[in-house]
PDB file of C-alpha atoms in Angstrom:
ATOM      1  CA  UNK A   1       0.000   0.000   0.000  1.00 54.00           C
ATOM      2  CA  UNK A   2       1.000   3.185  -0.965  1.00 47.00           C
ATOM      3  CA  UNK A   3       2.327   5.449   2.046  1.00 49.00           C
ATOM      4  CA  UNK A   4       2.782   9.276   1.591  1.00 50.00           C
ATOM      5  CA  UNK A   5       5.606  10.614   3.630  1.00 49.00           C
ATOM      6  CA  UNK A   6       4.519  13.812   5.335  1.00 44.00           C
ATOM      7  CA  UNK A   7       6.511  16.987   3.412  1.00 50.00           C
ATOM      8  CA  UNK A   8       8.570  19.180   5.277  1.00 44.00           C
ATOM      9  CA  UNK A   9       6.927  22.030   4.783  1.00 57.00           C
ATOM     10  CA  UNK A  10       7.397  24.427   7.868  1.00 79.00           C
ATOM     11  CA  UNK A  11       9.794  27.620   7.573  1.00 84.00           C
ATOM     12  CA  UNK A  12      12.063  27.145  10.488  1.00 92.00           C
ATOM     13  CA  UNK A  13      13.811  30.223  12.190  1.00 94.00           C
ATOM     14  CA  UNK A  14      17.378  29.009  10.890  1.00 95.00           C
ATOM     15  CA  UNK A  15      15.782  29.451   7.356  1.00 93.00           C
ATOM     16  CA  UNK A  16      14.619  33.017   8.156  1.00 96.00           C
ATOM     17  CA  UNK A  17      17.815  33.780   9.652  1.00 95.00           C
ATOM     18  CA  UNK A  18      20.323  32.873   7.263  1.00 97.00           C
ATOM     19  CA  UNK A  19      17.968  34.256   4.276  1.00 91.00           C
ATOM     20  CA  UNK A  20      18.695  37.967   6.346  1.00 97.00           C
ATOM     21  CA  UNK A  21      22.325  37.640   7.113  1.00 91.00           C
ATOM     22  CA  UNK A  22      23.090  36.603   3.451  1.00 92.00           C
ATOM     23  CA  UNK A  23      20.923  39.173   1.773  1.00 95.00           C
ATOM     24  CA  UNK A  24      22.502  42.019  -0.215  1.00 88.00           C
ATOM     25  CA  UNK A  25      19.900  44.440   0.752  1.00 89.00           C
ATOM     26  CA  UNK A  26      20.595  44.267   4.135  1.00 94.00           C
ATOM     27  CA  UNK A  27      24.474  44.122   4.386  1.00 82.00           C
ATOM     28  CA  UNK A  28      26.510  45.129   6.408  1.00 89.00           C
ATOM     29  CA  UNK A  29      24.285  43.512   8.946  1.00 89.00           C
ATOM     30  CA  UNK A  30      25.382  43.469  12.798  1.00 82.00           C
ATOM     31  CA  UNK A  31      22.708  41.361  14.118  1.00 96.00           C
ATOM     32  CA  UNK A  32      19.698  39.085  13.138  1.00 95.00           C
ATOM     33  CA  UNK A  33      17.093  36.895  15.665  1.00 88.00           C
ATOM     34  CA  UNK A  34      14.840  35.049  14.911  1.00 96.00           C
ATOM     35  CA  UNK A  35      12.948  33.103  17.662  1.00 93.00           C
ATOM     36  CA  UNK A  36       9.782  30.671  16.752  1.00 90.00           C
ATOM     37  CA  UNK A  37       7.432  31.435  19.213  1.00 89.00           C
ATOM     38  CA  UNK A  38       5.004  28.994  17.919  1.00 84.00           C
ATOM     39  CA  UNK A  39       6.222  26.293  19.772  1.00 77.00           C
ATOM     40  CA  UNK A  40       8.405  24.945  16.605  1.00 74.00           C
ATOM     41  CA  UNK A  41       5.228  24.820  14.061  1.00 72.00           C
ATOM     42  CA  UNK A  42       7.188  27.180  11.847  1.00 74.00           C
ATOM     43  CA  UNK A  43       3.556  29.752  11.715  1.00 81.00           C
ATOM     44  CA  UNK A  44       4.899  32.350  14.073  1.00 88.00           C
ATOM     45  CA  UNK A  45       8.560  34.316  14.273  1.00 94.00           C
ATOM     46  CA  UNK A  46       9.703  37.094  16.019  1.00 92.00           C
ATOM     47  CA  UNK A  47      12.354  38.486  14.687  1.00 97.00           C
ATOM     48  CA  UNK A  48      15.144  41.373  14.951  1.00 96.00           C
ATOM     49  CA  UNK A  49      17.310  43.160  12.875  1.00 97.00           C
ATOM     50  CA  UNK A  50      20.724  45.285  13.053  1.00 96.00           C
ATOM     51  CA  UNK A  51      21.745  46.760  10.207  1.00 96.00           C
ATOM     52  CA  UNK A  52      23.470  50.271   8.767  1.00 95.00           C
ATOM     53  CA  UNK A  53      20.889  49.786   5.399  1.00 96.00           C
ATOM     54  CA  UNK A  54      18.480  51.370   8.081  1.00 97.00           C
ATOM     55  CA  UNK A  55      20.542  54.824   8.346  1.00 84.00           C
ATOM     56  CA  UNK A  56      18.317  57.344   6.889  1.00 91.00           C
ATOM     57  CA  UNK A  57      15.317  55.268   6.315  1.00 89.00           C
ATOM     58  CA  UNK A  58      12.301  55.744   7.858  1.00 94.00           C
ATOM     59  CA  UNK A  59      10.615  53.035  10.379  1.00 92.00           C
ATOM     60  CA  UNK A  60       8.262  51.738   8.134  1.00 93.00           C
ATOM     61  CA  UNK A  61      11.016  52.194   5.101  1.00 89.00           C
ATOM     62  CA  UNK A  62      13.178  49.575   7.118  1.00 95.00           C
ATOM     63  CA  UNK A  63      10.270  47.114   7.654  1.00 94.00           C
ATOM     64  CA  UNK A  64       9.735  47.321   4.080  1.00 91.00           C
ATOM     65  CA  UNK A  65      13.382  46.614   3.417  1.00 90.00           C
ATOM     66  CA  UNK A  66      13.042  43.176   5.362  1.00 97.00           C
ATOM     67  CA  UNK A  67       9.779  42.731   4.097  1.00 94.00           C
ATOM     68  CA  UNK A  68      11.030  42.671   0.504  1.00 84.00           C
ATOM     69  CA  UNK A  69      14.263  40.001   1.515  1.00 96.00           C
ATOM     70  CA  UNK A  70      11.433  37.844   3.400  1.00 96.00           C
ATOM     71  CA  UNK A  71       8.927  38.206   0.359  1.00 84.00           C
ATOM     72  CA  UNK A  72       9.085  34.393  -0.147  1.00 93.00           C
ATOM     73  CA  UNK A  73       8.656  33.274   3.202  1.00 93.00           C
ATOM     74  CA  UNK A  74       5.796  35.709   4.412  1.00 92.00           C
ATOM     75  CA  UNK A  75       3.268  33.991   2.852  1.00 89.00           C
ATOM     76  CA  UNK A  76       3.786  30.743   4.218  1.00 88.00           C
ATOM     77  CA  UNK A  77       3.713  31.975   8.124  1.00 88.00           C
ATOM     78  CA  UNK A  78       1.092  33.000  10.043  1.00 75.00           C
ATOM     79  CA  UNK A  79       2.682  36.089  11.355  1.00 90.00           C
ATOM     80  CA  UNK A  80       5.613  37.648  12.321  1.00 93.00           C
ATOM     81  CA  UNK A  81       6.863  40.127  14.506  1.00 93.00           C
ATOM     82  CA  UNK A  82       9.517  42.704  13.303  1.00 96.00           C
ATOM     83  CA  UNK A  83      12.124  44.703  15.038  1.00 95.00           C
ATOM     84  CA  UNK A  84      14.697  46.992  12.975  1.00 96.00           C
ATOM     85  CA  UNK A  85      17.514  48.851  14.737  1.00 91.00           C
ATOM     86  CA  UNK A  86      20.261  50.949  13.078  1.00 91.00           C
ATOM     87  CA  UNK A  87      23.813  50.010  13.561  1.00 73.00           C
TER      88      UNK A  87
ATOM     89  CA  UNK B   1      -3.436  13.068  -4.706  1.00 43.00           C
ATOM     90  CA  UNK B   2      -0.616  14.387  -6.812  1.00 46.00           C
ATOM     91  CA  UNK B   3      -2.638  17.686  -6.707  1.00 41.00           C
ATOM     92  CA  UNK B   4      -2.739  17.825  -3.118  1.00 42.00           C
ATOM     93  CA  UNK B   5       1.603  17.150  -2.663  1.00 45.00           C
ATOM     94  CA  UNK B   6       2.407  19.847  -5.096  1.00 41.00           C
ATOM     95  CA  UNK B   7      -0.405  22.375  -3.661  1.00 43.00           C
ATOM     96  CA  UNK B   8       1.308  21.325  -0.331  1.00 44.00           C
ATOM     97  CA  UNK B   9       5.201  21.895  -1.457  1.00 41.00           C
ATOM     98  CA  UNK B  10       6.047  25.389  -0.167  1.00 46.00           C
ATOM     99  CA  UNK B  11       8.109  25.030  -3.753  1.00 43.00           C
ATOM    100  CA  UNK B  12       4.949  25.261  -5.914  1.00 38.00           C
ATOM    101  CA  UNK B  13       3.473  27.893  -3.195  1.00 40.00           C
ATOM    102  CA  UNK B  14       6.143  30.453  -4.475  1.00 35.00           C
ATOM    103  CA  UNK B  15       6.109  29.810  -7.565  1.00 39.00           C
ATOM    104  CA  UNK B  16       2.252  31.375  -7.777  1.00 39.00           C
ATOM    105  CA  UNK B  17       3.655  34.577  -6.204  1.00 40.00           C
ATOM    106  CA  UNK B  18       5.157  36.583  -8.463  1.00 45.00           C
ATOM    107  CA  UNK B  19       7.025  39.635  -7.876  1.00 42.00           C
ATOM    108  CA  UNK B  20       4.304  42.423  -8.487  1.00 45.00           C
ATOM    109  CA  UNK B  21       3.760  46.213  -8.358  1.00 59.00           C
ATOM    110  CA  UNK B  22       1.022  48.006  -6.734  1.00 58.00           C
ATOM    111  CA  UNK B  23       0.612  49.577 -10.223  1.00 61.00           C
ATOM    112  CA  UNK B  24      -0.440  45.717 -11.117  1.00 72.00           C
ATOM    113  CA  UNK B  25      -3.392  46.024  -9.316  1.00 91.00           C
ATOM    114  CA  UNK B  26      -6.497  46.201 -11.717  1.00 85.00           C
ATOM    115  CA  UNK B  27      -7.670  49.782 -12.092  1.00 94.00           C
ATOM    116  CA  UNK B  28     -11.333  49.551 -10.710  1.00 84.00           C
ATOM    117  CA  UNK B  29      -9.414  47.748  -7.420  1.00 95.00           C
ATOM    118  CA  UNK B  30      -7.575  50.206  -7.140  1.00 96.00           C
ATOM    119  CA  UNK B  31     -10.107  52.834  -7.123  1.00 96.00           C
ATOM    120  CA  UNK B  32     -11.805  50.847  -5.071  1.00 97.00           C
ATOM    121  CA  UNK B  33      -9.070  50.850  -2.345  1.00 97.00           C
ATOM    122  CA  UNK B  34      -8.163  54.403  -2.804  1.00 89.00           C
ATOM    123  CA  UNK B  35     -11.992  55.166  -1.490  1.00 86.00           C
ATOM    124  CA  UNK B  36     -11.770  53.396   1.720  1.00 97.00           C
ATOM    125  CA  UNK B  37      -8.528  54.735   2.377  1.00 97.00           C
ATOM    126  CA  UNK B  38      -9.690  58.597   1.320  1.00 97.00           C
ATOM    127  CA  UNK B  39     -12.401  57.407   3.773  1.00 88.00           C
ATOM    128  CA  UNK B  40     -11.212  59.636   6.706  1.00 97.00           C
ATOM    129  CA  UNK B  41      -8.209  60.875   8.032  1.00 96.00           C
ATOM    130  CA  UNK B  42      -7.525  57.764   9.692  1.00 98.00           C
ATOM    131  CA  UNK B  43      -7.959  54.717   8.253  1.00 98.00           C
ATOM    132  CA  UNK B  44      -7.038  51.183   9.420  1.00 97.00           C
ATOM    133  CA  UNK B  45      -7.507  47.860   7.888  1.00 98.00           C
ATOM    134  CA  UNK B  46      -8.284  45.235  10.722  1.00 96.00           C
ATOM    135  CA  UNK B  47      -8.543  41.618  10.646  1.00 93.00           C
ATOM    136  CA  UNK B  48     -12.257  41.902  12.192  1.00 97.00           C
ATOM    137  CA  UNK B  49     -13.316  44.762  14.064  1.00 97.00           C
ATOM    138  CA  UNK B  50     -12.543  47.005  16.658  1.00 97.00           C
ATOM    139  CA  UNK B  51     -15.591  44.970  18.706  1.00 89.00           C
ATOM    140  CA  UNK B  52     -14.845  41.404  16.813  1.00 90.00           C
ATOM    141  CA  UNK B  53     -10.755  41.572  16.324  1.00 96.00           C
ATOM    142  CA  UNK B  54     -10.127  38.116  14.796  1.00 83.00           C
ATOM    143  CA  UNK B  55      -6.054  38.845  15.360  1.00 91.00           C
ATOM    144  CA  UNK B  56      -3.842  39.655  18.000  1.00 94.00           C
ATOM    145  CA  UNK B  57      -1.946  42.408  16.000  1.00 92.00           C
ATOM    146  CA  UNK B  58      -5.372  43.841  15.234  1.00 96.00           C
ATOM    147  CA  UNK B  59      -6.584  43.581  18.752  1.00 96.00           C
ATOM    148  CA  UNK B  60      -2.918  46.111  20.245  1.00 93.00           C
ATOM    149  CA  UNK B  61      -3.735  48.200  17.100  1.00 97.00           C
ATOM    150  CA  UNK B  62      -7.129  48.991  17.890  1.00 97.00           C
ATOM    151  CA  UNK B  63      -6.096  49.164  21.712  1.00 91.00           C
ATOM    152  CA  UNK B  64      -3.118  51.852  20.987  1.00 95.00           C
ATOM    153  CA  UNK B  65      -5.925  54.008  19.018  1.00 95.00           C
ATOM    154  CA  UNK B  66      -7.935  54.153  22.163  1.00 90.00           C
ATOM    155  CA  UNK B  67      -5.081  54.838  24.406  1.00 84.00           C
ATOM    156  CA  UNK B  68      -4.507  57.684  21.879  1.00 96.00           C
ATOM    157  CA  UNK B  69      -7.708  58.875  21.936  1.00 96.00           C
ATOM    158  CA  UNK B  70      -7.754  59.209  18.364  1.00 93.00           C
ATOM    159  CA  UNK B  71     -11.207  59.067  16.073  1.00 83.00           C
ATOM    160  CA  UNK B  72     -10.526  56.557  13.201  1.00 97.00           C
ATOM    161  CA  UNK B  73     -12.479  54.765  10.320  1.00 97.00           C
ATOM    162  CA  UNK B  74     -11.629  51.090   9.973  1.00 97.00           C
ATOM    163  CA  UNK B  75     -12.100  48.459   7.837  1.00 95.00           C
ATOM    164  CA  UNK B  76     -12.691  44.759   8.267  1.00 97.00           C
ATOM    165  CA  UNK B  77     -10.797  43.091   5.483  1.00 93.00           C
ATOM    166  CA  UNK B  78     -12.214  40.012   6.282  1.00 94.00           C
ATOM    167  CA  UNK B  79     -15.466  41.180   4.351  1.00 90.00           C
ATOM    168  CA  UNK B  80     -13.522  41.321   0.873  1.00 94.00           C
ATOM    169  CA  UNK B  81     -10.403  39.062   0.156  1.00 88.00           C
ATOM    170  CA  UNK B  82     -10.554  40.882  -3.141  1.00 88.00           C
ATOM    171  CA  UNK B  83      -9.188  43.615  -1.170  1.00 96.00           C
ATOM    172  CA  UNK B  84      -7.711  41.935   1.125  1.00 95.00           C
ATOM    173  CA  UNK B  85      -5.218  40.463  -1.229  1.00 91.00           C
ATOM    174  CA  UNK B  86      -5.055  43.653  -3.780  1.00 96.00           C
ATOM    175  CA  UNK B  87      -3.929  46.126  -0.966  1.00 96.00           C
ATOM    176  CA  UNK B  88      -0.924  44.084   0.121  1.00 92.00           C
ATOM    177  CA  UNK B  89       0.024  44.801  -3.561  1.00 93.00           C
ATOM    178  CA  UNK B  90      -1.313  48.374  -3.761  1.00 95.00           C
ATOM    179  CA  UNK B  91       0.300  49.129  -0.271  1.00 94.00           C
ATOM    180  CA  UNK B  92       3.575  46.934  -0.718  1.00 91.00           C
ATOM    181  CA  UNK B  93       3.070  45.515   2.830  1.00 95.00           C
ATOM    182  CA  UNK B  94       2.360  41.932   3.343  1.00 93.00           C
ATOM    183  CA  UNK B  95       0.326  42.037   6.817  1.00 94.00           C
ATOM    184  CA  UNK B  96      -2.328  42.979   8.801  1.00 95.00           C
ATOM    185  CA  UNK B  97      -3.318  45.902  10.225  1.00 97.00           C
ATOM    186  CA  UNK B  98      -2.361  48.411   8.000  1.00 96.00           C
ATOM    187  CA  UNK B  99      -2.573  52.497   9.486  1.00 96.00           C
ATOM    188  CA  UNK B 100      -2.871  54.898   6.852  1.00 98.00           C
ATOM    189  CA  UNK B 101      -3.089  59.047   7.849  1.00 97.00           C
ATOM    190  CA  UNK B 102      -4.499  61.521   5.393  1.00 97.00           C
ATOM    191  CA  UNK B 103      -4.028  58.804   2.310  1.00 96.00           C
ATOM    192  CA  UNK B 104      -0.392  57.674   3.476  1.00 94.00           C
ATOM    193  CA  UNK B 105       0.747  54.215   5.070  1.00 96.00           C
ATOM    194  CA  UNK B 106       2.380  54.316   8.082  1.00 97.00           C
ATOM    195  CA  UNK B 107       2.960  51.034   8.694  1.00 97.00           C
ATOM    196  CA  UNK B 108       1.673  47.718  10.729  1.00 97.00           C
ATOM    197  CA  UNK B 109       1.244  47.349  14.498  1.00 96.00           C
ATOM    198  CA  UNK B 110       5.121  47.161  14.381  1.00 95.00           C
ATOM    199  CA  UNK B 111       5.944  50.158  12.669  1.00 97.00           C
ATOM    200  CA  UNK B 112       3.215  52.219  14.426  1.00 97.00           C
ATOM    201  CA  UNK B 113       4.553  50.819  18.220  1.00 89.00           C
ATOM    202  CA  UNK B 114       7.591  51.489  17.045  1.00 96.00           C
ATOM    203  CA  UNK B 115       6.968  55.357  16.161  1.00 96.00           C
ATOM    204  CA  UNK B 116       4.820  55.451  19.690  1.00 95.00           C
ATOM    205  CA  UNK B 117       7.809  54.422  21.694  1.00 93.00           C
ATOM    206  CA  UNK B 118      10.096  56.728  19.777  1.00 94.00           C
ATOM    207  CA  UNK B 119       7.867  59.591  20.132  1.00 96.00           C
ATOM    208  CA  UNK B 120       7.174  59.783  16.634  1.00 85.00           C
ATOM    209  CA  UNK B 121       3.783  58.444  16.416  1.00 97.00           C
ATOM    210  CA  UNK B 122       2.589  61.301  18.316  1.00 93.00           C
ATOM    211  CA  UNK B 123       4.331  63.927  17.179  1.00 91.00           C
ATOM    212  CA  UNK B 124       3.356  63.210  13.655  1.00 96.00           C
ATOM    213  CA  UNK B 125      -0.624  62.945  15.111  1.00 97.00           C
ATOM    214  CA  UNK B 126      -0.338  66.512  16.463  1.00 92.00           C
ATOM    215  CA  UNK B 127       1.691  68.137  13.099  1.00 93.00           C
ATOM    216  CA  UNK B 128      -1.469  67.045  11.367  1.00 94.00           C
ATOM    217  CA  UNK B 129      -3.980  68.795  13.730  1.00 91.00           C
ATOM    218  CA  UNK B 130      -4.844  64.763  14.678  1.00 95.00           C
ATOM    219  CA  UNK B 131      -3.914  65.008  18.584  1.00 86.00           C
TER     220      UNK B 131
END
């Protein structure tokens, strides 16, 4: 009988986090979290970032900024929590 | 069954999302958003309402309006996924609430605690005669 093996489908934190510290937009960055606080479901981050791309941009410029680097992974969460700081 | 794997593989998920404008959103839409948000001064779009919030980003929005004292139109996107999904386009932000002031985003719960921490939030309110 045939047996489907469940996909791996959940975003993890470690993919949210290296998909920030190795994107071009943001560099140079000084600090990325990322915490699951959905109990490891992959549906609900919180997450930080430091970076110098933020000088001179506007709160909800910088949220855009990460927005755009996350653009595939947002629509496969529930919802996120975002924190930008300038270095 | 095949159906159901590939509409499960996060894979196939992005490959339906591509990369697109808010000038991509279809011009009646559009107009159609630019109404609500023209609606009043303030405008937010909540998951729910103020009295039904259906999110907990939705429910500290609507709760940092009131601790503001601000008067504010809202708009249960909920009721429309047509504009539900066309204003995360039109406004190039992926999430829910949105805050816009006098026709301009500025920002989710987020970006708007944020600005309220920072001082900015309120400082912008009063510039506009809002506060």
């Amino acid at each position: 009988m045939f047996r489907m093996t469940r996909l791996r489908m959940a975003i993890t934190a470690a993919d949210i986090e290296a998909k920030l510290r190795n994107s071009e937009k943001l560099k140079p960055v000084h600090g990325v979290k990322v915490v699951d606080v959905s109990g490891g479901c992959g549906s609900f981050f919180n997450i930080t970032v430091t970076s110098a791309a933020f000088r001179d941009r506007s709160l909800v410029q910088q949220h855009r900024l990460v927005n755009e680097v996350l653009k595939g992974e947002i629509p496969l969460i529930h919802g996120f929590s975002l924190t930008t700081k300038v270095e | 069954m095949l159906r159901r794997i590939f509409a499960s593989s996060p894979a196939f998920l992005r490959c339906t999302l591509p990369n697109r404008a808010p000038d991509q959103v279809k011009p009646e839409l559009a107009a159609a958003i630019r109404r609500i948000i023209a609606e009043d001064r303030i405008v937010i779009f909540l998951t729910g309402t103020p009295q039904e919030p259906r999110c907990g980003f939705t429910v500290k929005m609507v709760d940092m309006m009131h601790q503001l004292g601000v008067k504010y139109s809202f708009y249960n996107i909920l009721e429309d996924d047509e504009v539900c999904e066309g204003l995360k386009i039109y406004s190039d932000w992926p999430t829910y609430p949105q805050l816009y002031i006098d026709g301009d985003l500025v920002g989710g719960y987020d970006v708007c605690k944020g600005m309220l921490l920072s001082g900015q939030l309120t400082k912008l309110l009063k510039e506009k005669d809002l506060l």
